[in-house]
Amino acid sequence: MKETYGETEIDEARLAAADPDGLYLFMLEQYPYMMTPDNVAAFTGTTGQEIRKLLNKGEMQGCRIGIRWLIPKLGLLNYLYKDRREKEGDEYEEAAMRQAL
């Protein structure tokens, strides 16, 4: 079953693939799909300013609307698993997709 955010469907398989160990998705359930830097900071234990720095450097995926940043859960999960994905490369991506199916 696909969840919706406004009129947009959220691809649960992609979210599950981005969190192959299942470490974060259950903890992110209480947060909206599109999170503010302060939401991400509360989840990660950092500050909103630190999250904005990561967004400005392009290290975390997000979109800027005017002066406000929004970070999709998928962008946060990609950031949290970035080092592992870089280390394991394509094998990580393939294993994550198999596990999500």
PDB file of C-alpha atoms in Angstrom, residues 13-14 16-21 90-101:
ATOM      1  CA  ALA A  13       9.969   0.321  -1.574  1.00  0.00           C
ATOM      2  CA  ARG A  14      12.525   3.070  -2.217  1.00  0.00           C
ATOM      3  CA  ALA A  16      12.930   0.490   2.544  1.00  0.00           C
ATOM      4  CA  ALA A  17      15.778   0.080   0.043  1.00  0.00           C
ATOM      5  CA  ALA A  18      17.446   3.218   1.401  1.00  0.00           C
ATOM      6  CA  ASP A  19      17.325   1.719   4.928  1.00  0.00           C
ATOM      7  CA  PRO A  20      18.393  -1.899   4.294  1.00  0.00           C
ATOM      8  CA  ASP A  21      19.175  -2.566   7.952  1.00  0.00           C
ATOM      9  CA  ASP A  90      26.878  -1.279  -6.599  1.00  0.00           C
ATOM     10  CA  GLU A  91      26.681  -4.392  -4.434  1.00  0.00           C
ATOM     11  CA  TYR A  92      25.005  -2.323  -1.699  1.00  0.00           C
ATOM     12  CA  GLU A  93      22.397  -0.907  -4.103  1.00  0.00           C
ATOM     13  CA  GLU A  94      21.521  -4.312  -5.552  1.00  0.00           C
ATOM     14  CA  ALA A  95      21.233  -5.958  -2.128  1.00  0.00           C
ATOM     15  CA  ALA A  96      19.067  -3.122  -0.825  1.00  0.00           C
ATOM     16  CA  MET A  97      16.662  -3.385  -3.762  1.00  0.00           C
ATOM     17  CA  ARG A  98      16.392  -7.171  -3.394  1.00  0.00           C
ATOM     18  CA  GLN A  99      15.626  -6.797   0.307  1.00  0.00           C
ATOM     19  CA  ALA A 100      12.926  -4.169  -0.380  1.00  0.00           C
ATOM     20  CA  LEU A 101      11.115  -6.484  -2.792  1.00  0.00           C
TER      21      LEU A 101
END
